[in-house]
Coordinates of C-alpha atoms (C1' of nucleotides) in Angstrom, one line a residue:
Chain R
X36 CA 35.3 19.3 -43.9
X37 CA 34.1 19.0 -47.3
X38 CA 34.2 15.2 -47.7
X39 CA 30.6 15.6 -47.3
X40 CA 29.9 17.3 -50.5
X41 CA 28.6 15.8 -53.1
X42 CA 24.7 15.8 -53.6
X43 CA 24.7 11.8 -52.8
X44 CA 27.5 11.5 -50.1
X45 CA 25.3 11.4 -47.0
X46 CA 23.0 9.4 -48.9
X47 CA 25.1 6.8 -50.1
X48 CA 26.9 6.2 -46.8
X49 CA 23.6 6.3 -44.9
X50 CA 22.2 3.4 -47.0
X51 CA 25.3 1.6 -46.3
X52 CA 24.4 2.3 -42.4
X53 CA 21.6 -0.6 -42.4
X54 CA 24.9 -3.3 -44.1
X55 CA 26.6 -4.3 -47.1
X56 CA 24.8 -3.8 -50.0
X57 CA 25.7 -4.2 -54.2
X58 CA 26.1 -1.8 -56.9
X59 CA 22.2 -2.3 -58.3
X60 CA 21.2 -2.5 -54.2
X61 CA 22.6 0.5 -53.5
X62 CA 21.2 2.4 -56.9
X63 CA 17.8 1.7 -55.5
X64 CA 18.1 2.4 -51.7
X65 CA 19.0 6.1 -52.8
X66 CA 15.9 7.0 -54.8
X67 CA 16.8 9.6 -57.5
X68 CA 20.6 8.7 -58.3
X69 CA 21.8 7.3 -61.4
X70 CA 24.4 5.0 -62.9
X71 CA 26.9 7.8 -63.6
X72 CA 26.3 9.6 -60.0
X73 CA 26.6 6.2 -58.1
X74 CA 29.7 5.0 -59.5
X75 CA 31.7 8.2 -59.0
X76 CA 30.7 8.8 -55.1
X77 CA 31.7 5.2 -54.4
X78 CA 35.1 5.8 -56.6
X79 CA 35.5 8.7 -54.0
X80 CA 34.2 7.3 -50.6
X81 CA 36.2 4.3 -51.6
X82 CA 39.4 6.1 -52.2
X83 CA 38.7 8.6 -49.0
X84 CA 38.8 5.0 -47.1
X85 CA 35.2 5.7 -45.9
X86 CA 33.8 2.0 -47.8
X87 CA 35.3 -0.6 -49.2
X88 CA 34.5 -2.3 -52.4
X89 CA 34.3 -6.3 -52.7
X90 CA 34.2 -7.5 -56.1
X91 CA 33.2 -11.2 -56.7
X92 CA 34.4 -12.8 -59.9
X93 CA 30.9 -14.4 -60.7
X94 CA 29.1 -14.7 -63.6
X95 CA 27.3 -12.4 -63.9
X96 CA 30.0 -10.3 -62.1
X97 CA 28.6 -8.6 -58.4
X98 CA 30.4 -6.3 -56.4
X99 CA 29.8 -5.9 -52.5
X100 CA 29.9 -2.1 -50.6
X101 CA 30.3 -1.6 -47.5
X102 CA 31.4 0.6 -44.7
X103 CA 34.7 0.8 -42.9
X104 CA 36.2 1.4 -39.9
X105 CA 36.6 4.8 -40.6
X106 CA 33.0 4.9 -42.1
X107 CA 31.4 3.6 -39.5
X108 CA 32.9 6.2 -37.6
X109 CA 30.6 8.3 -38.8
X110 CA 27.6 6.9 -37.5
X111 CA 27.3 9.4 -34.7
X112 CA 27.8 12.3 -36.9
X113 CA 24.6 10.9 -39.1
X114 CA 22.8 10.3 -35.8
X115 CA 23.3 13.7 -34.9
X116 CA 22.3 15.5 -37.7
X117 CA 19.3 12.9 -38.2
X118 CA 18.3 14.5 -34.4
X119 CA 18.7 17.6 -35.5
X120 CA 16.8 17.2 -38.7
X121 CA 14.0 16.1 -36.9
X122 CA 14.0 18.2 -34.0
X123 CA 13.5 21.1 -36.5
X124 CA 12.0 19.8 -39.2
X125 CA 10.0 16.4 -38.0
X126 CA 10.0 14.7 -41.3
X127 CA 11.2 11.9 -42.7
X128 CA 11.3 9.8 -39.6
X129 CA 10.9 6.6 -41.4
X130 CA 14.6 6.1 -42.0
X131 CA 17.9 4.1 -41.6
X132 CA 18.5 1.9 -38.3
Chain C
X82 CA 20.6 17.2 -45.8
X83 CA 21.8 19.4 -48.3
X84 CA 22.0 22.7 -45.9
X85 CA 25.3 21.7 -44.9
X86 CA 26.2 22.2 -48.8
X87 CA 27.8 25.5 -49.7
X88 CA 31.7 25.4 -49.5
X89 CA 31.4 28.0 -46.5
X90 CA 28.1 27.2 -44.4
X91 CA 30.3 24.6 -42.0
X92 CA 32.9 27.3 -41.7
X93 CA 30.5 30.0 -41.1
X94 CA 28.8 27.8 -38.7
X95 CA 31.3 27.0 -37.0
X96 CA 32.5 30.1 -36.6
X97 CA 29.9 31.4 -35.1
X98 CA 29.6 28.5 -32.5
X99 CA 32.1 30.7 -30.3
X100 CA 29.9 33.7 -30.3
X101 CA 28.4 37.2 -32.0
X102 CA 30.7 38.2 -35.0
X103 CA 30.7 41.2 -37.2
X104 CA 30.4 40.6 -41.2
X105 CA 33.9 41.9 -40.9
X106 CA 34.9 39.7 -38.2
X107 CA 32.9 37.0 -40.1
X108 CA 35.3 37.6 -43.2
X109 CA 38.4 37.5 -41.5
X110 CA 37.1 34.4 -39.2
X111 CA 37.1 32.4 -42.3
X112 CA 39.7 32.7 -44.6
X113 CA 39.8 32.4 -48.2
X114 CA 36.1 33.7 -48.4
X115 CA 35.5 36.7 -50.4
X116 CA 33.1 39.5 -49.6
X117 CA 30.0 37.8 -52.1
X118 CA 30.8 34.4 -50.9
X119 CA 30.1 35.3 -47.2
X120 CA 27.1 37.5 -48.3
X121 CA 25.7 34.7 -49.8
X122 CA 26.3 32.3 -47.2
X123 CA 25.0 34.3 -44.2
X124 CA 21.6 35.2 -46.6
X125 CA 20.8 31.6 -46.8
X126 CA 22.0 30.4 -43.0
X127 CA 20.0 33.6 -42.2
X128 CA 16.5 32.6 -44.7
X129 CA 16.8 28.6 -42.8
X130 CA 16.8 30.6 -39.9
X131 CA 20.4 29.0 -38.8
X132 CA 22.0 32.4 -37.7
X133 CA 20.0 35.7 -37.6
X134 CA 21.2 39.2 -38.3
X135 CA 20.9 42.4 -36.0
X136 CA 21.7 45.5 -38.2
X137 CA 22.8 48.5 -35.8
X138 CA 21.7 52.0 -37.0
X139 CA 25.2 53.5 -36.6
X140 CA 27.7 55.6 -38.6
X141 CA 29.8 53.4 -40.1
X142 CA 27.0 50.8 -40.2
X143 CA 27.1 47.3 -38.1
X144 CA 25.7 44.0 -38.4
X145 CA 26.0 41.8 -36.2
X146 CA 25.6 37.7 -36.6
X147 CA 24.4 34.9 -34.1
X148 CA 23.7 31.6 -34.3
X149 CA 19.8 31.1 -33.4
X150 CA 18.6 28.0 -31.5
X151 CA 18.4 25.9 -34.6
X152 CA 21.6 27.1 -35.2
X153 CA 23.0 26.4 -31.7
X154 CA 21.7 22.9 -31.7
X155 CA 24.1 21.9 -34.7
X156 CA 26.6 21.8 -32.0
X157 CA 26.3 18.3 -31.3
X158 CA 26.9 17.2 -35.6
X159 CA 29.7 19.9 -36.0
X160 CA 31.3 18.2 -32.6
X161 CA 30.9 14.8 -34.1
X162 CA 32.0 15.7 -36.8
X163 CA 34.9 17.5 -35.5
X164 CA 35.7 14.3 -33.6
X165 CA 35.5 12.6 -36.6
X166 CA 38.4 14.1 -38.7
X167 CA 40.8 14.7 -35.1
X168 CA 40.3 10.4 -35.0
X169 CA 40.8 9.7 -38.7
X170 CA 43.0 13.1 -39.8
X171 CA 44.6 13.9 -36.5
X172 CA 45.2 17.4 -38.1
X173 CA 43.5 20.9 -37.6
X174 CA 43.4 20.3 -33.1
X175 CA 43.3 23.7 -32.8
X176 CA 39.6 25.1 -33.5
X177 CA 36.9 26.8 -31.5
X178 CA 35.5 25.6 -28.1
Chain Y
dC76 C1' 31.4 48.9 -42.9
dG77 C1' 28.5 45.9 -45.1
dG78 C1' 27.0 44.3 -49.1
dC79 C1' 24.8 44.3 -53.9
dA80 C1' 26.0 44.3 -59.2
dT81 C1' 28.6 42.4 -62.8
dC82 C1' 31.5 39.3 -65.3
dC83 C1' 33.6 34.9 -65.9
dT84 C1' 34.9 29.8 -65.5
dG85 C1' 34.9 25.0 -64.2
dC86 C1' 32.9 21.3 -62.8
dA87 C1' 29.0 18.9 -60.3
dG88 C1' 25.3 16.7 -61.7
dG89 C1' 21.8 14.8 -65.2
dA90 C1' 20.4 11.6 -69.4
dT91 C1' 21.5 8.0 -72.3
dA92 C1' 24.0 4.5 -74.9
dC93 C1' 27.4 0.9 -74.8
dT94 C1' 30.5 -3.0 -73.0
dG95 C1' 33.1 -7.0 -70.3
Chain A
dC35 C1' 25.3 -6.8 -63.3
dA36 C1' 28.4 -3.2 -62.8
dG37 C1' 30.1 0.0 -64.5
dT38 C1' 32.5 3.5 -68.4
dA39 C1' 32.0 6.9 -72.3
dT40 C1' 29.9 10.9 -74.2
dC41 C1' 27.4 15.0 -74.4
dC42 C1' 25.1 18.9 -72.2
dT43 C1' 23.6 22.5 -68.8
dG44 C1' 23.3 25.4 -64.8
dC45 C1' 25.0 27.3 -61.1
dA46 C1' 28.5 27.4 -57.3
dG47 C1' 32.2 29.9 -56.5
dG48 C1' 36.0 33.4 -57.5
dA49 C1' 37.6 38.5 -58.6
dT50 C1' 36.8 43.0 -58.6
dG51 C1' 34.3 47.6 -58.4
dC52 C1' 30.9 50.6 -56.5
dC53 C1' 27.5 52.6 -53.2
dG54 C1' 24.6 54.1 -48.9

DNA sequence: CGGCATCCTGCAGGATACTG
DNA sequence: CAGTATCCTGCAGGATGCCG
């Protein structure tokens, strides 16, 4: 499967592990993205059914992310490769839940 | 991670889950690669030490291409993962092991 | 058989400015 | 705040051809 590409993919649905999170949230829990980036991998994880996108009509406007069914499903594929990761590279262990 | 970018590495990957493959084999294992694509791919899998190469000094010349332990222990993600897309695709049941 | 060398193209990905 | 519009660049990825 290539659903997984995209540079900020993983990223983006791995922030969304921890809960729902807005547009600016979720710029800064994935260091190194920007505007641009952001808005089209949620366009595609949102159309692929992986999160869902909750707009409230606010002033100033927010808009809420979060995962799935189907993107929660993937929780024990990011587990996995987070043990794997780790097991061969022990680094970053200060991450997600 | 990014190592699991690359159109091919997953299918390479995975096709090597099943066992020792010649490039050839390789090539025909995974279809719609090309002979540079598949190059490419096993030189990097092969650099992360993911697979590992064992030229045999023969006339024609043969190469032959196994996962290594790092390599081996992406069997849990690439099962996930499979599980993954059989739950929320139901398509492609019929794959390796 | 296994794989570099070469040439080519599109689009992923980056920076920045603007708007409802 | 949450994006869209614009412009730009590099390199992933495809199609051969050639060689030890």
């Amino acid at each position: 499967m290539d659903l997984l590409s995209g540079k900020w993919t993983m990223s983006v649905i791995n922030a969304l592990m921890s809960g729902v999170l807005r547009f600016g949230e979720l710029e800064r829990a994935v260091p190194g993205i920007n505007t641009r980036m952001l808005a089209r991998t949620v366009k595609e994880l949102e159309e692929r059914k992986i999160i869902s996108r909750k707009p409230h009509p606010t002033v100033p406007p927010t808009v809420e992310y979060s995962l799935t069914e189907k993107g929660l499903a993937l929780k024990p594929v990011m587990q996995a490769l987070q043990a794997w990761a780790v097991a061969n590279y022990h680094r970053a262990q200060a991450e997600q839940s």
